[in-house]
Short mmCIF file of C-alpha atoms in Angstrom, two decimals:
data_model
loop_
_atom_site.label_atom_id
_atom_site.label_comp_id
_atom_site.label_asym_id
_atom_site.label_seq_id
_atom_site.Cartn_x
_atom_site.Cartn_y
_atom_site.Cartn_z
CA MET A 1 20.32 -9.00 19.51
CA ILE A 2 20.61 -6.20 21.60
CA PHE A 3 17.45 -4.62 18.94
CA TYR A 4 16.17 -7.52 19.76
CA PHE A 5 15.62 -7.49 23.71
CA LEU A 6 14.66 -3.32 23.30
CA GLU A 7 12.37 -3.41 20.86
CA SER A 8 11.14 -6.21 23.53
CA LYS A 9 11.05 -3.58 26.18
CA TYR A 10 9.08 -1.24 24.58
CA ARG A 11 7.00 -3.50 23.52
CA LYS A 12 6.17 -3.89 27.37
CA ARG A 13 5.36 -0.29 27.04
CA THR A 14 3.63 0.18 24.77
CA GLU A 15 1.16 -2.15 26.16
CA HIS A 16 1.32 -0.42 29.65
CA TYR A 17 0.53 2.92 28.27
CA ILE A 18 -1.72 2.09 26.28
CA GLN A 19 -3.74 -0.21 28.76
CA GLN A 20 -3.15 3.76 31.41
CA TYR A 21 -2.88 6.58 29.23
CA THR A 22 -5.52 5.85 26.06
CA ASP A 23 -9.53 4.97 26.01
CA TYR A 24 -8.30 2.28 23.88
CA GLU A 25 -7.73 -1.74 24.82
CA LEU A 26 -5.29 -3.89 23.10
CA ILE A 27 -6.54 -6.42 20.99
CA THR A 28 -3.96 -8.03 19.09
CA ILE A 29 -0.89 -7.08 17.73
CA LEU A 30 -1.32 -6.83 13.58
CA GLY A 31 1.59 -7.03 12.10
CA GLU A 32 5.19 -4.93 12.01
CA GLY A 33 7.61 -3.74 8.50
CA SER A 34 11.27 -2.37 8.42
CA TYR A 35 9.90 0.73 9.98
CA GLY A 36 6.64 0.11 11.96
CA VAL A 37 5.06 -2.11 14.40
CA ALA A 38 1.03 -2.06 14.38
CA TYR A 39 -1.81 -3.08 17.02
CA LEU A 40 -5.34 -3.33 16.64
CA LEU A 41 -6.86 -1.66 19.73
CA GLN A 42 -11.01 -1.38 19.90
CA HIS A 43 -12.50 1.76 22.61
CA ARG A 44 -13.58 0.96 26.04
CA LYS A 45 -16.72 3.20 25.08
CA THR A 46 -17.51 2.78 22.12
CA LYS A 47 -16.08 -0.29 21.02
CA GLU A 48 -14.68 1.29 17.65
CA GLN A 49 -12.24 -0.38 16.73
CA ALA A 50 -8.89 1.71 15.64
CA VAL A 51 -5.12 1.19 15.19
CA LEU A 52 -2.00 2.32 16.94
CA LYS A 53 1.44 2.55 14.79
CA ARG A 54 4.76 3.36 16.37
CA LEU A 55 8.04 3.23 15.30
CA LYS A 56 9.97 0.18 15.67
CA ALA A 57 12.60 0.14 18.16
CA ASN A 58 15.61 -0.07 15.53
CA GLN A 59 14.67 2.71 14.23
CA LEU A 60 14.63 5.76 16.04
CA LYS A 61 17.31 7.27 14.54
CA PRO A 62 16.88 10.81 13.62
CA THR A 63 16.40 10.01 10.06
CA SER A 64 13.96 7.22 10.51
CA LYS A 65 12.54 9.82 12.79
CA GLN A 66 10.93 11.71 10.16
CA ARG A 67 10.22 9.74 8.19
CA PHE A 68 7.35 7.99 10.72
CA ILE A 69 6.12 11.80 10.79
CA GLN A 70 6.37 12.86 7.30
CA GLU A 71 4.24 9.21 7.27
CA MET A 72 2.15 10.83 10.16
CA THR A 73 1.25 13.92 8.34
CA LEU A 74 0.81 12.33 4.62
CA LEU A 75 -2.30 10.77 6.11
CA GLN A 76 -3.37 14.04 7.63
CA GLU A 77 -4.25 15.58 4.33
CA LEU A 78 -5.69 12.80 3.16
CA GLN A 79 -8.65 12.00 5.01
CA HIS A 80 -11.08 12.56 2.08
CA LEU A 81 -9.85 10.08 0.72
CA PRO A 82 -10.52 6.03 1.18
CA VAL A 83 -7.10 5.66 3.91
CA PRO A 84 -6.96 5.37 8.23
CA LYS A 85 -8.28 8.24 9.17
CA PHE A 86 -5.70 10.09 11.79
CA ILE A 87 -6.93 10.45 15.03
CA ALA A 88 -3.91 10.81 17.38
CA SER A 89 -0.33 10.51 17.81
CA GLY A 90 2.04 11.21 20.34
CA PHE A 91 5.72 9.44 21.67
CA ILE A 92 6.39 6.57 23.90
CA GLY A 93 9.22 7.27 25.56
CA ASP A 94 11.88 8.47 22.58
CA ALA A 95 9.78 6.09 19.77
CA PRO A 96 6.88 8.37 18.04
CA TYR A 97 3.55 6.80 17.45
CA PHE A 98 0.07 7.46 16.27
CA LEU A 99 -3.05 5.94 15.95
CA MET A 100 -6.33 5.74 12.99
CA SER A 101 -9.32 4.37 12.11
CA PHE A 102 -9.17 0.86 11.53
CA VAL A 103 -10.24 -0.37 7.79
CA ASP A 104 -12.34 -3.65 8.56
CA GLY A 105 -11.48 -5.60 5.04
CA TYR A 106 -9.33 -8.11 3.76
CA THR A 107 -5.98 -7.06 1.27
CA PHE A 108 -5.86 -8.49 -2.07
CA GLU A 109 -1.87 -10.43 -0.60
CA LYS A 110 -4.90 -12.70 1.40
CA ALA A 111 -8.09 -12.82 -1.28
CA ILE A 112 -5.43 -14.20 -3.92
CA PHE A 113 -3.74 -16.14 -1.64
CA GLU A 114 -5.04 -17.23 1.50
CA GLN A 115 -9.02 -16.76 0.18
CA GLN A 116 -8.23 -18.54 -3.22
CA GLN A 117 -9.87 -15.62 -5.38
CA THR A 118 -10.16 -15.87 -8.53
CA TYR A 119 -9.84 -12.16 -10.98
CA SER A 120 -10.98 -11.82 -14.75
CA ILE A 121 -9.64 -9.83 -17.21
CA ASN A 122 -12.89 -7.87 -16.56
CA ASP A 123 -12.44 -7.76 -13.09
CA THR A 124 -9.12 -6.25 -12.86
CA ILE A 125 -9.90 -3.81 -15.38
CA SER A 126 -13.00 -2.88 -13.32
CA ILE A 127 -10.26 -2.81 -9.65
CA THR A 128 -7.57 -0.70 -11.50
CA LYS A 129 -10.12 2.08 -12.54
CA ASP A 130 -11.13 2.70 -9.15
CA LEU A 131 -7.69 2.32 -7.88
CA LEU A 132 -6.38 4.65 -10.52
CA TYR A 133 -8.66 7.08 -9.31
CA PHE A 134 -7.63 6.91 -6.22
CA VAL A 135 -4.18 7.69 -7.19
CA GLN A 136 -5.07 10.39 -9.22
CA GLN A 137 -5.96 12.86 -6.21
CA LEU A 138 -3.10 11.41 -3.87
CA HIS A 139 -0.83 12.94 -7.20
CA GLU A 140 -3.53 16.20 -7.29
CA LYS A 141 -2.65 16.22 -3.87
CA ASN A 142 1.34 16.14 -5.05
CA ILE A 143 2.11 12.87 -2.55
CA VAL A 144 3.03 9.68 -4.73
CA HIS A 145 2.46 6.38 -2.06
CA ARG A 146 5.51 4.70 -3.40
CA ASP A 147 4.76 1.01 -1.96
CA LEU A 148 0.89 -0.05 -3.68
CA ARG A 149 1.61 -3.71 -3.68
CA ILE A 150 -1.17 -5.85 -2.86
CA PRO A 151 -0.47 -6.07 0.65
CA ASN A 152 -1.29 -2.05 1.22
CA VAL A 153 -4.18 -2.41 -1.44
CA LEU A 154 -7.58 -3.38 0.90
CA VAL A 155 -10.53 -4.47 0.09
CA ALA A 156 -13.76 -2.57 2.25
CA ASP A 157 -17.68 -3.23 2.43
CA ASP A 158 -17.20 0.86 0.32
CA GLY A 159 -14.48 -0.25 -1.60
CA LEU A 160 -10.67 0.48 -1.93
CA HIS A 161 -9.35 1.22 0.63
CA ILE A 162 -5.00 2.13 0.49
CA ILE A 163 -2.94 1.85 3.78
CA ASP A 164 0.25 1.98 4.77
CA PHE A 165 1.80 5.22 3.51
CA GLY A 166 5.45 4.74 5.20
CA LEU A 167 7.52 5.11 1.74
CA ALA A 168 4.77 7.62 0.28
CA THR A 169 6.80 11.11 -0.35
CA ASN A 170 6.49 14.21 -2.05
CA ILE A 171 6.55 14.35 -6.14
CA ASP A 172 9.44 15.66 -6.94
CA ALA A 173 8.82 18.11 -9.80
CA TYR A 174 12.71 17.40 -11.18
CA PHE A 175 13.48 13.70 -11.02
CA ASN A 176 15.06 13.01 -14.06
CA LEU A 177 13.34 9.63 -15.10
CA HIS A 178 16.84 9.27 -17.77
CA GLY A 179 17.84 5.62 -17.18
CA VAL A 180 16.15 4.99 -14.55
CA LYS A 181 15.59 0.99 -14.37
CA ASN A 182 13.48 0.34 -11.39
CA PRO A 183 11.17 3.08 -10.59
CA LYS A 184 8.98 2.21 -7.57
CA LYS A 185 11.36 4.36 -5.41
CA ALA A 186 11.22 7.13 -7.47
CA PRO A 187 9.93 10.78 -5.89
CA HIS A 188 7.21 10.63 -9.79
CA PRO A 189 4.12 8.95 -10.60
CA VAL A 190 5.92 6.59 -12.54
CA SER A 191 6.66 5.18 -9.16
CA ASP A 192 2.76 4.32 -8.60
CA LEU A 193 2.70 3.60 -11.33
CA TYR A 194 4.83 0.88 -12.36
CA ALA A 195 3.04 -0.81 -8.99
CA VAL A 196 -0.76 -0.81 -10.77
CA GLY A 197 0.84 -2.57 -13.39
CA HIS A 198 2.39 -6.00 -11.21
CA PHE A 199 -1.04 -5.38 -9.03
CA MET A 200 -2.55 -5.37 -12.53
CA LEU A 201 -0.65 -8.71 -13.45
CA PHE A 202 -0.82 -10.95 -9.59
CA LEU A 203 -4.77 -10.12 -9.89
CA LEU A 204 -4.40 -11.71 -13.89
CA TYR A 205 -2.44 -14.76 -12.46
CA SER A 206 -4.66 -15.82 -9.81
CA ILE A 207 -6.39 -17.38 -13.04
CA TYR A 208 -3.08 -18.54 -14.49
CA GLU A 209 -3.51 -22.37 -15.33
CA PRO A 210 0.35 -23.19 -16.74
CA GLN A 211 0.89 -24.97 -19.20
CA ALA A 212 4.39 -25.86 -19.42
CA LYS A 213 7.55 -26.70 -16.64
CA LYS A 214 10.22 -24.15 -18.38
CA SER A 215 9.75 -20.24 -17.35
CA THR A 216 7.95 -17.48 -19.75
CA THR A 217 7.63 -13.87 -19.42
CA TRP A 218 4.62 -12.69 -18.40
CA GLN A 219 3.37 -12.43 -22.04
CA GLN A 220 4.24 -15.26 -23.25
CA GLU A 221 2.32 -16.93 -19.93
CA LEU A 222 -1.03 -15.10 -19.69
CA GLN A 223 -1.63 -14.36 -23.13
CA LEU A 224 -3.34 -11.14 -23.22
CA PRO A 225 -4.88 -8.98 -25.30
CA VAL A 226 -2.49 -7.29 -27.68
CA ALA A 227 -3.69 -4.14 -26.00
CA LEU A 228 -4.03 -4.92 -21.87
CA GLN A 229 -0.24 -6.40 -22.80
CA HIS A 230 0.69 -3.28 -24.06
CA TYR A 231 -1.06 -1.09 -21.35
CA ILE A 232 0.23 -3.12 -18.84
CA GLU A 233 4.12 -2.62 -20.62
CA ARG A 234 3.65 1.03 -20.79
CA LEU A 235 3.22 0.72 -16.95
CA LEU A 236 5.78 -1.40 -15.90
CA THR A 237 7.93 1.59 -18.34
CA ILE A 238 8.51 -1.55 -21.39
CA LYS A 239 7.43 0.97 -23.27
CA THR A 240 7.03 4.45 -23.81
CA PRO A 241 5.57 5.57 -19.86
CA PHE A 242 2.52 7.26 -19.23
CA GLN A 243 2.99 10.43 -17.41
CA ASN A 244 1.20 10.66 -14.97
CA ALA A 245 -2.46 8.62 -13.43
CA SER A 246 -4.15 10.97 -15.26
CA GLU A 247 -3.25 9.52 -18.54
CA ALA A 248 -3.72 6.90 -17.28
CA LEU A 249 -6.24 6.53 -16.39
CA GLN A 250 -8.70 7.68 -19.11
CA ALA A 251 -5.96 5.12 -21.48
CA LEU A 252 -7.45 2.32 -19.03
CA GLN A 253 -10.78 3.79 -19.66
CA GLN A 254 -11.14 3.60 -23.46
CA LEU A 255 -9.67 -0.13 -23.56
CA ARG A 256 -12.90 -2.12 -24.55
CA VAL A 257 -14.61 -4.41 -22.81
CA TYR A 258 -12.61 -8.06 -23.16
CA SER A 259 -14.83 -11.16 -23.53
CA GLU A 260 -13.22 -13.41 -21.18
CA HIS A 261 -11.64 -16.84 -22.87
#
């Protein structure tokens, strides 16, 4: 209850701050996650849109501030990649914020569940190649995203974009994967590859039509070509995992183009 009122106070502070101390106008609140709140802004003169991301009031402890500032720092290091462009940063009260460019597109989550878009096997392979190419560049910068879910991959006019680096971290070269059953939060490239595997399944399920009432495995339901099934199983660490994004991308490029069933 205390945090509810505190967050309400910070929302009012944020609106006042935007109006009085920036060159932007508040359009709407885009959304909020566990750590931050995102606001859509528009520049008063140029009319260009931007996003202000602020740390939530219940996350003002030092560890959360450090994670938030790390996200901002990582974003600044990736300006050559298709990620939001860093503009400025500051504090609203005790809450840090940063301003970044707005990517005018839609997430794969929206495409699948709201727009009812479907993705064939060939579509999925093509999109995943593009995604892995960017993941490869992330890893070359010694950064692992750790949250490559369908709400965090956008389609824009100029291609794919990756957003929300709130869980991103530097790769731990000494991290031991042995015995790790769920690597999605590991500070290791396999974390992003594991997420890419689930990303592919979401796309492939967009054309799935249930045939039986009894729940079965994705392997049984999707009935994918054997090579593609094995490829996804390697991403999901069911079979021997890929060691890095370069290896995963090369393997995907070598898969033959399948005819649709």
